[in-house]
mmCIF file of C-alpha atoms and ligand atoms in Angstrom:
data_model
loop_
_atom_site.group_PDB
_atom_site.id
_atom_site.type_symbol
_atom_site.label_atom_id
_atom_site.label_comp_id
_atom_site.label_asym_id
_atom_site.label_seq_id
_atom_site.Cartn_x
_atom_site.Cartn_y
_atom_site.Cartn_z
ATOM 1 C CA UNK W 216 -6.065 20.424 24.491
ATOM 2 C CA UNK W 217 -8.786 18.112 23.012
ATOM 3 C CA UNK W 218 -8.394 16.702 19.337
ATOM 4 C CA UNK W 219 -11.396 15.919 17.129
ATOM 5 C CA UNK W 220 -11.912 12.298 15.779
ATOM 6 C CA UNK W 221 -14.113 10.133 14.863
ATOM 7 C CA UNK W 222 -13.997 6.252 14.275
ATOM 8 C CA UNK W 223 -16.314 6.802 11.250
ATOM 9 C CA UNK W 224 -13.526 8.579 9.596
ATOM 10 C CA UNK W 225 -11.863 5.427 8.699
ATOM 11 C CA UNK W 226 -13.601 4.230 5.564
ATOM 12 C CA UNK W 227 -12.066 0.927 3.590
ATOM 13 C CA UNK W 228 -10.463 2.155 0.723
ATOM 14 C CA UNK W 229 -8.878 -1.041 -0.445
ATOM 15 C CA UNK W 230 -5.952 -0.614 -3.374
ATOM 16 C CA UNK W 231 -6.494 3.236 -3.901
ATOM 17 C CA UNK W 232 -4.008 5.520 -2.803
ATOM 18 C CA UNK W 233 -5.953 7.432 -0.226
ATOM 19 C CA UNK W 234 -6.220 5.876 2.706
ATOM 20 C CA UNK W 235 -8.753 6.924 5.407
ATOM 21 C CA UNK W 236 -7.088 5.065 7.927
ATOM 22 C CA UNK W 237 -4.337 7.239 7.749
ATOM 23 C CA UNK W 238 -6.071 9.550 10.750
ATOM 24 C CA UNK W 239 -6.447 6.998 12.855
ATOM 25 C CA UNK W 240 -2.828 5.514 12.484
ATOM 26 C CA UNK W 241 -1.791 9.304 13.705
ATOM 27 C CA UNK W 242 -4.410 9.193 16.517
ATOM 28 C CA UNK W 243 -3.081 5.620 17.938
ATOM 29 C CA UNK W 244 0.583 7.022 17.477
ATOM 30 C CA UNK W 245 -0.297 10.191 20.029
ATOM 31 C CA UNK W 246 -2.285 7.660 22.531
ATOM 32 C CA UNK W 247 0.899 5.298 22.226
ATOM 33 C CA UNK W 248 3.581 7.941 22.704
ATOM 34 C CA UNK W 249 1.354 9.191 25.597
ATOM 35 C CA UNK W 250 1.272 12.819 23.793
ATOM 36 C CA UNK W 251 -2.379 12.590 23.469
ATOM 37 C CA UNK W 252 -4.300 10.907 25.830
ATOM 38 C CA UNK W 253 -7.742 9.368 25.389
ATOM 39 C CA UNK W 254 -10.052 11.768 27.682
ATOM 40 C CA UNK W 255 -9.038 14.794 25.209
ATOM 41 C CA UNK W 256 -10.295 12.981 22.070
ATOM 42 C CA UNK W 257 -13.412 14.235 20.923
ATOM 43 C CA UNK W 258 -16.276 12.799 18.879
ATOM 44 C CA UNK W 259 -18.110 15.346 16.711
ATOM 45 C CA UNK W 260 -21.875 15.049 15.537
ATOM 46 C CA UNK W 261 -22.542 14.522 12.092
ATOM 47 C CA UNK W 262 -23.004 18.179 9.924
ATOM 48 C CA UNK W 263 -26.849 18.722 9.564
ATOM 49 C CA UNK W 264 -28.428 19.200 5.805
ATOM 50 C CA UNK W 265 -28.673 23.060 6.781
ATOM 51 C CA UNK W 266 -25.379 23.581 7.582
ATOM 52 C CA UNK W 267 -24.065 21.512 4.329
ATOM 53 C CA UNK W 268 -26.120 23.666 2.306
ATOM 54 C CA UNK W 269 -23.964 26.645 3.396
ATOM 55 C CA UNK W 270 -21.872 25.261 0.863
ATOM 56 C CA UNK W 271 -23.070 22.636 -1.634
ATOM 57 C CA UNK W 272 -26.009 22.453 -3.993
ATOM 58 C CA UNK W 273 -29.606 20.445 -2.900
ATOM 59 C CA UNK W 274 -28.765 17.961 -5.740
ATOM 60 C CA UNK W 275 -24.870 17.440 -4.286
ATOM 61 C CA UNK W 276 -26.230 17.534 -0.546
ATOM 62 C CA UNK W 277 -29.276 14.991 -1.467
ATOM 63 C CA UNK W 278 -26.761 12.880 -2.889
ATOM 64 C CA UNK W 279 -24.513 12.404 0.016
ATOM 65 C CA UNK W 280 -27.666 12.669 2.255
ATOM 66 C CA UNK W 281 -29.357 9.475 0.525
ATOM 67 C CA UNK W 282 -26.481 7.993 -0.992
ATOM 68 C CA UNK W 283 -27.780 8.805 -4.803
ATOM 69 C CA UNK W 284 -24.891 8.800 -6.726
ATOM 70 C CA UNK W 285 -24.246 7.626 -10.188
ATOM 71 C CA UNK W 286 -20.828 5.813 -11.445
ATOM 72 C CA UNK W 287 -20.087 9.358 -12.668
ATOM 73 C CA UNK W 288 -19.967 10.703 -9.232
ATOM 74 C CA UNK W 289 -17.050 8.021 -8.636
ATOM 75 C CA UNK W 290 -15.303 9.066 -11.567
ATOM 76 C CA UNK W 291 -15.345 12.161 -11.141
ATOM 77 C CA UNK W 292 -14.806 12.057 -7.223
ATOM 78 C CA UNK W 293 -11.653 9.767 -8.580
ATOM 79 C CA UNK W 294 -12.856 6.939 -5.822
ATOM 80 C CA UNK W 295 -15.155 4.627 -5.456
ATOM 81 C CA UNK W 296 -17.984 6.255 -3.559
ATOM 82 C CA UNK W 297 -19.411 3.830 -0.911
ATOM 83 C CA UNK W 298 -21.439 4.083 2.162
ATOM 84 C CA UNK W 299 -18.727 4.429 4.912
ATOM 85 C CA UNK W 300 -16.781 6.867 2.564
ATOM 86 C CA UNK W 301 -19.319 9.228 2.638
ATOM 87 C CA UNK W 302 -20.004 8.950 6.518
ATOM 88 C CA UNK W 303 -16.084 9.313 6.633
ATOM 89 C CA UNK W 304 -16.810 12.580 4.471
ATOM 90 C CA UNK W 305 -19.446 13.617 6.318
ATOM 91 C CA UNK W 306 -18.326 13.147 9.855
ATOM 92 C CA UNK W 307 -14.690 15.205 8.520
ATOM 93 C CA UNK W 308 -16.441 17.926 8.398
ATOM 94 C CA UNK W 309 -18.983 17.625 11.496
ATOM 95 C CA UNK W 310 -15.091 17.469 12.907
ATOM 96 C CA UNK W 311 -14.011 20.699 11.486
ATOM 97 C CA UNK W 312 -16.931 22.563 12.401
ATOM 98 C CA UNK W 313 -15.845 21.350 16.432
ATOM 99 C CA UNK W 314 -12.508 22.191 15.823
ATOM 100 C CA UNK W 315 -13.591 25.530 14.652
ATOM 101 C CA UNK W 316 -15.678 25.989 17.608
ATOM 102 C CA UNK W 317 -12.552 24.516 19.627
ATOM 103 C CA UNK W 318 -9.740 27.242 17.625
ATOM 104 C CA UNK W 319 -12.586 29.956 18.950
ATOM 105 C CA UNK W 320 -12.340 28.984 22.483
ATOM 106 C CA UNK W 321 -8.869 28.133 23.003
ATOM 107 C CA UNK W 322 -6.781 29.640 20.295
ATOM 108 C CA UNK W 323 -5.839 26.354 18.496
ATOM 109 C CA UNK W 324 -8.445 22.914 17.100
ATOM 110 C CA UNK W 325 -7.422 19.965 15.774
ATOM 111 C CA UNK W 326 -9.324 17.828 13.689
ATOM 112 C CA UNK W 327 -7.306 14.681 13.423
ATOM 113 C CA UNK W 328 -8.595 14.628 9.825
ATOM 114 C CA UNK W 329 -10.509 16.597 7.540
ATOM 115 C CA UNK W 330 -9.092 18.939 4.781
ATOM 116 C CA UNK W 331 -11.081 18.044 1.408
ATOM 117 C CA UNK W 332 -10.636 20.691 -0.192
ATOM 118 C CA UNK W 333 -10.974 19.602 -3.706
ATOM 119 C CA UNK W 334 -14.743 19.375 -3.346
ATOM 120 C CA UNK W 335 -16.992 21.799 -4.835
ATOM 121 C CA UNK W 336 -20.500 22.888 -4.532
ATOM 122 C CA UNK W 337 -21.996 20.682 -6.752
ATOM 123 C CA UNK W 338 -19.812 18.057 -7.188
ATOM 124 C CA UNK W 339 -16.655 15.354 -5.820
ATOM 125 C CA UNK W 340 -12.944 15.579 -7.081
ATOM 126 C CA UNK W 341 -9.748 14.242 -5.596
ATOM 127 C CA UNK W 342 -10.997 12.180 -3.625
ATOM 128 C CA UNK W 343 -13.051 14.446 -1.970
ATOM 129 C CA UNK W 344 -17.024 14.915 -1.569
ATOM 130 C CA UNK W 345 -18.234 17.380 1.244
ATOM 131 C CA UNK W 346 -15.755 20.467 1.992
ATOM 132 C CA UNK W 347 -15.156 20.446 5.849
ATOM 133 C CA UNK W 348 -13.081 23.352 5.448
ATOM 134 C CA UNK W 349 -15.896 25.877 3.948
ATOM 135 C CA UNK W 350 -18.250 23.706 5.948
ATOM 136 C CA UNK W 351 -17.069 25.423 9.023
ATOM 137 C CA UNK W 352 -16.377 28.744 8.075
ATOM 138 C CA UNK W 353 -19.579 29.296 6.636
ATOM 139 C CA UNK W 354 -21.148 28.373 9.503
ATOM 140 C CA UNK W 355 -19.025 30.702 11.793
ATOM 141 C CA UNK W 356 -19.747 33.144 9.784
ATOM 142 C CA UNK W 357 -23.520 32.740 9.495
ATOM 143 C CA UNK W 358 -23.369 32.278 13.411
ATOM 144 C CA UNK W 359 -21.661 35.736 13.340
ATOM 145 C CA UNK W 360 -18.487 34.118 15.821
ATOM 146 C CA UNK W 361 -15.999 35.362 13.223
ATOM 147 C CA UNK W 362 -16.061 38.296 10.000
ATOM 148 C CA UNK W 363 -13.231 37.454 7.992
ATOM 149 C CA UNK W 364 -11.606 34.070 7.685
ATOM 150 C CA UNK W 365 -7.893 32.804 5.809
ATOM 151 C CA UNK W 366 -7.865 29.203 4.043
ATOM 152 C CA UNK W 367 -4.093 28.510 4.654
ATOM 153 C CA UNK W 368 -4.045 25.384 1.944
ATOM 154 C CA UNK W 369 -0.149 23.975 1.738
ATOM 155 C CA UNK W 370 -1.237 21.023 0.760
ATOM 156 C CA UNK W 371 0.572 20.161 -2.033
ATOM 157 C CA UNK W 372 -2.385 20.546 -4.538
ATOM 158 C CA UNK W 373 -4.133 23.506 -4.955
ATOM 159 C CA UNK W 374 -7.032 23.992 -3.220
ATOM 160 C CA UNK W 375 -9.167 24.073 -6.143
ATOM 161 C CA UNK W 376 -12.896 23.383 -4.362
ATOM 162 C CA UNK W 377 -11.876 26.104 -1.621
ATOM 163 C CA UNK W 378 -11.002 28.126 -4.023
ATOM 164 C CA UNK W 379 -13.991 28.029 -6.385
ATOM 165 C CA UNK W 380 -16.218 27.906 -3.393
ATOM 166 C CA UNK W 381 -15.098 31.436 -1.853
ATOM 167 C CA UNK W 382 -14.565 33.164 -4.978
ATOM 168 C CA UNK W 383 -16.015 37.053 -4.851
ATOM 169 C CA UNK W 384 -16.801 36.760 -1.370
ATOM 170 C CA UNK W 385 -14.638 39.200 0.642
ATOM 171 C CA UNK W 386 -14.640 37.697 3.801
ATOM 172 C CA UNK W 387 -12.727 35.006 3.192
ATOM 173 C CA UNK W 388 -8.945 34.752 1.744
ATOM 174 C CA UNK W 389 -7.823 31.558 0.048
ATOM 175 C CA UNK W 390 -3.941 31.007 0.335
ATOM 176 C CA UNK W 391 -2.915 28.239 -1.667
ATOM 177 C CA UNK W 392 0.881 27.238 -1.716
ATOM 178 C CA UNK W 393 1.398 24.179 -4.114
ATOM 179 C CA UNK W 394 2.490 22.008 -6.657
ATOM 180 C CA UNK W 395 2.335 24.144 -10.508
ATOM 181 C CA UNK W 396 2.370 20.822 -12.875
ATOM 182 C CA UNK W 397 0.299 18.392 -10.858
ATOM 183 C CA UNK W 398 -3.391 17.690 -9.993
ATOM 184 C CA UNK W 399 -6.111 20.207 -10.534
ATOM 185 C CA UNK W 400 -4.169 20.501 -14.536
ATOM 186 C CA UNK W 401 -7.308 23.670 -14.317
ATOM 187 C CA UNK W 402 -6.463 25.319 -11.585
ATOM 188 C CA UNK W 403 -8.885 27.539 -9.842
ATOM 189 C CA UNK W 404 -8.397 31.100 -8.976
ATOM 190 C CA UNK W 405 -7.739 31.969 -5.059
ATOM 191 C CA UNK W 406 -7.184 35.140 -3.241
ATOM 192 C CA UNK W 407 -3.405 34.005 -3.641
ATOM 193 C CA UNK W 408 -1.907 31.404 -5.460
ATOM 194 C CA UNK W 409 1.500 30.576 -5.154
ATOM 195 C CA UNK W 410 2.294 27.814 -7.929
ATOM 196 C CA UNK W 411 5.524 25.973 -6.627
ATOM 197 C CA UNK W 412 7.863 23.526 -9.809
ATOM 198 C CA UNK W 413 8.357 20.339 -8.940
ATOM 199 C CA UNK W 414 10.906 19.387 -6.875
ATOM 200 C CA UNK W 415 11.261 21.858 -4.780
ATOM 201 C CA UNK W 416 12.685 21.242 -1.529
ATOM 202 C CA UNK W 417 12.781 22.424 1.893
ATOM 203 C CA UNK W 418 14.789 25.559 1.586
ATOM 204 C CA UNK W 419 12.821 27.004 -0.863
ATOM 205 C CA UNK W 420 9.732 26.049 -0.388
ATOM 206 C CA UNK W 421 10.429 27.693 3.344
ATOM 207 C CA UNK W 422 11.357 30.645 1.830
ATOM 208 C CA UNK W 423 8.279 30.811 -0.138
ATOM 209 C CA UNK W 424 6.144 30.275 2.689
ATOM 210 C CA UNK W 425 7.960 32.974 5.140
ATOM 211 C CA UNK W 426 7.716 35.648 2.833
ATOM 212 C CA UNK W 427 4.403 35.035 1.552
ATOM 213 C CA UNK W 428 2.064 33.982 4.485
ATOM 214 C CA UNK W 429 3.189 36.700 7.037
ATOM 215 C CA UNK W 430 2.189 39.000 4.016
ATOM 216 C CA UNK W 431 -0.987 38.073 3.220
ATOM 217 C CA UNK W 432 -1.669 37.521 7.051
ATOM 218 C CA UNK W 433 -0.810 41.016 7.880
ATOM 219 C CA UNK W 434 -2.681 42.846 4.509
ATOM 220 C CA UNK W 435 -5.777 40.693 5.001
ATOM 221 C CA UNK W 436 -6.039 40.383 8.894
ATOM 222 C CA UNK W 437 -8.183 37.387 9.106
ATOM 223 C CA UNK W 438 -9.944 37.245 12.857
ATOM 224 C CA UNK W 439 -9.688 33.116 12.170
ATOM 225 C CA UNK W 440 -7.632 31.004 10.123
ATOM 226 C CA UNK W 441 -7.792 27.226 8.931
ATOM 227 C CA UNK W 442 -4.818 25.402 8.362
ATOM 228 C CA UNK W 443 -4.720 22.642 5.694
ATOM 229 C CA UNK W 444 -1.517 20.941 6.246
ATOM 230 C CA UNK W 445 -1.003 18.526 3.744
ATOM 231 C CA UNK W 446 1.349 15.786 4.261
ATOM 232 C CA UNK W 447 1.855 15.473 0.134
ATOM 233 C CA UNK W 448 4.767 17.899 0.429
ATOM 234 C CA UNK W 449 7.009 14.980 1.479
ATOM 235 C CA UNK W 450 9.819 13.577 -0.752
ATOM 236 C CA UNK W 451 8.418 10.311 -0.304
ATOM 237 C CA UNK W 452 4.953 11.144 -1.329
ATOM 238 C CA UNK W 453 3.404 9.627 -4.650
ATOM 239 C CA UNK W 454 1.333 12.323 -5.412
ATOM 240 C CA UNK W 455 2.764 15.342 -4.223
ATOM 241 C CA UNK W 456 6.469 15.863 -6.434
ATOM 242 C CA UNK W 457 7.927 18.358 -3.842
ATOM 243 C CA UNK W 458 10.715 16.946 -1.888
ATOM 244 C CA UNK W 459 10.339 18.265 1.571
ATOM 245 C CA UNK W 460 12.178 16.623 4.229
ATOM 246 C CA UNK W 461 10.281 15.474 7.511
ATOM 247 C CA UNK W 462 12.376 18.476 9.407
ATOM 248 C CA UNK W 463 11.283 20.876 6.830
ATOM 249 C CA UNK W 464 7.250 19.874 7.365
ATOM 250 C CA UNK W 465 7.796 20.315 11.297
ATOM 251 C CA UNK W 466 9.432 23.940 10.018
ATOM 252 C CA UNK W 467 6.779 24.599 8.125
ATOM 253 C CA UNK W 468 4.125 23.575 10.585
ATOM 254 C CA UNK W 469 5.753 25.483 13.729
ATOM 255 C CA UNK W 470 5.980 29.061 11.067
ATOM 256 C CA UNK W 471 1.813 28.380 10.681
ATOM 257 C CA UNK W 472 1.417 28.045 14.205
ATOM 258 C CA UNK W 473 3.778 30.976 15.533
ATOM 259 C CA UNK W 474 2.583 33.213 13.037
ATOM 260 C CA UNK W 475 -1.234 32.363 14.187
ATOM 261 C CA UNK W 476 -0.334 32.678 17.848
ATOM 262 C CA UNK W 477 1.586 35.575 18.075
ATOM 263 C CA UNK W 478 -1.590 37.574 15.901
ATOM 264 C CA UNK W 479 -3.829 35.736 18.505
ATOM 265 C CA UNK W 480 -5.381 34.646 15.619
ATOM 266 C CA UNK W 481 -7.659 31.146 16.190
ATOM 267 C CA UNK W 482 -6.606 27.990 13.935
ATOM 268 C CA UNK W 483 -8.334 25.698 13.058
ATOM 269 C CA UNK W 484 -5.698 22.573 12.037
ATOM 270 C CA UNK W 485 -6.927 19.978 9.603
ATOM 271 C CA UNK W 486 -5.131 17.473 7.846
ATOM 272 C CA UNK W 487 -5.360 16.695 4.053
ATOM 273 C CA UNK W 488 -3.548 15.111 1.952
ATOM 274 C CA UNK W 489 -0.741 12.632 2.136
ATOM 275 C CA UNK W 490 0.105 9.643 -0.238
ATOM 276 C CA UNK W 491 3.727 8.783 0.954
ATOM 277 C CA UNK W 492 5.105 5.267 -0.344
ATOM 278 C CA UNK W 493 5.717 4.270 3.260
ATOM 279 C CA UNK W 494 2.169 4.695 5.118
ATOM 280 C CA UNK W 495 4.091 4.953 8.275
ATOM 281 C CA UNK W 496 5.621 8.106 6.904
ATOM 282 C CA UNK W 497 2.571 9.832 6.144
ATOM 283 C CA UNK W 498 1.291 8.654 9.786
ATOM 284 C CA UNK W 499 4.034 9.889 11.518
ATOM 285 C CA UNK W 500 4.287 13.255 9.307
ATOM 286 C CA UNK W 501 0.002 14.281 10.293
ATOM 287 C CA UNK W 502 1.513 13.150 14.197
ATOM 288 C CA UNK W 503 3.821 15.697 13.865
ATOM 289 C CA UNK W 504 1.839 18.433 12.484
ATOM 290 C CA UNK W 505 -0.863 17.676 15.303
ATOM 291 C CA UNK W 506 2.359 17.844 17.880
ATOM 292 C CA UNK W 507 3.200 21.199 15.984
ATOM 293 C CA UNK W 508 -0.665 22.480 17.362
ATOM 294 C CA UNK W 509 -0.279 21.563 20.677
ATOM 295 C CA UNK W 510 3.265 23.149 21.013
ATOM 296 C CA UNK W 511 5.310 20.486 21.194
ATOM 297 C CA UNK W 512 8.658 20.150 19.434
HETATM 298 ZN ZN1 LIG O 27 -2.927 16.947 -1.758
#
């Protein structure tokens, strides 16, 4: 099975909590443990200006396009917006579009990255600046290769831009699973929102997650899916305030992928979030989701 990356997705991010590098770290930890090996990684092509109009506004597009933003934009974005972040940006979601493509023809794509789903048409929060995730779908859709797609966000934030982005239009379902108290403090209104307390650890959060997905799954019947699979949930995460165990991830990561498979539903896995005190953590927690998609325990 192929996974999607790009050496453009690691932008410098120096002292900020995000770090781009992050992907890469997983990538070199599936080459080293020989799970992944370099012939099925991937390179996509940069999304054109049609297909990220499918989601954002001329203005937001023109900005990323031509690199005219204003110190706002960075504020707002809550990073410094430079150069290589916004080819990072913009190369995430040329990767989820291929991984899209890659879920259609073999049942499962992995972007080793991607996942910003706190940016919305017109403008850059969390960290975020071009959606990947409604990137791809929008284009599916347009390209008629799907009718009805599910955002499965347990991230640990909600997926506020996804959210906003797909509001009133039917054929998509947003399920967001995530933190009540923290980041968006105006949350967005999804298809489902499940709105977690802090501190919540494995065994609920699992129960959560097996009675409401399978649900939602079944009542909407998606024909593709994209998983955003967070790494915030972690106990050791700064951001996140659950307190999910590294077992408990892997649990919830194989539930996403059994339920997907056994509807013969197409994923499409991208990463997200993940702010863990220990970077190695985070690292080894997006290794094990990308293990999770390619069926290995
Ligand atoms: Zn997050």
């Amino acid at each position: 099975m192929k996974v999607v990356f790009s050496r453009y997705y690691s932008a410098r991010t120096p002292g900020h909590v995000f770090r781009a590098d992050k992907f890469e770290a997983a990538l070199k930890l599936l080459l080293t443990e020989g799970v992944v090996s370099k012939k099925d990684v991937v390179e996509p092509a940069a999304p054109s200006k049609s297909d990220l109009l499918l989601v954002h506004s001329p203005g937001w597009v023109r900005k990323n396009l031509e690199f005219g933003f204003t110190p706002e934009d960075s504020d707002r974005a809550g990073i410094r917006i430079t150069r290589a972040l916004v080819r990072a940006h913009l190369m995430n979601a040329g990767g989820t579009i291929l991984a899209a493509r890659l879920a259609l023809e073999n049942g499962v794509g992995i972007n080793c990255g991607g996942g910003s789903h706190h940016a919305f048409r017109d403008h850059g929060e969390g960290f975020c600046l071009v959606n990947d995730i409604a990137v791809a779908i929008k284009k599916l859709l347009k390209e008629r290769l799907i009718k009805k797609a599910m955002v499965i966000d347990l991230d640990a934030h909600q997926g506020n831009g996804t959210a906003a982005i797909f509001r009133g239009d039917r054929r998509v379902f947003t399920f967001s699973m995530h933190g009540a108290e923290i980041y968006p403090e105006k949350k967005e209104k999804s298809s489902l929102d499940i709105g977690l307390r802090p501190g919540v650890g494995d065994k609920s959060y699992l129960s959560a997650q097996k009675r409401e997905l399978p649900r939602a799954l079944g009542r909407f019947g998606p024909d593709f899916a994209v998983y955003v699979a967070g790494a915030d949930v972690y106990r050791g995460d700064l951001l996140g305030g659950f307190r999910l165990t590294m077992g408990g991830i892997r649990e919830r990561d194989a539930f996403v992928f059994r339920e997907c498979r056994r509807r013969g539903l197409p994923v499409a896995l991208v990463l997200s979030g993940g702010y863990a005190g220990r970077f190695s953590d985070t690292v080894r927690i997006h290794s094990n989701t990308i293990k999770a998609a390619l069926g290995i325990k």
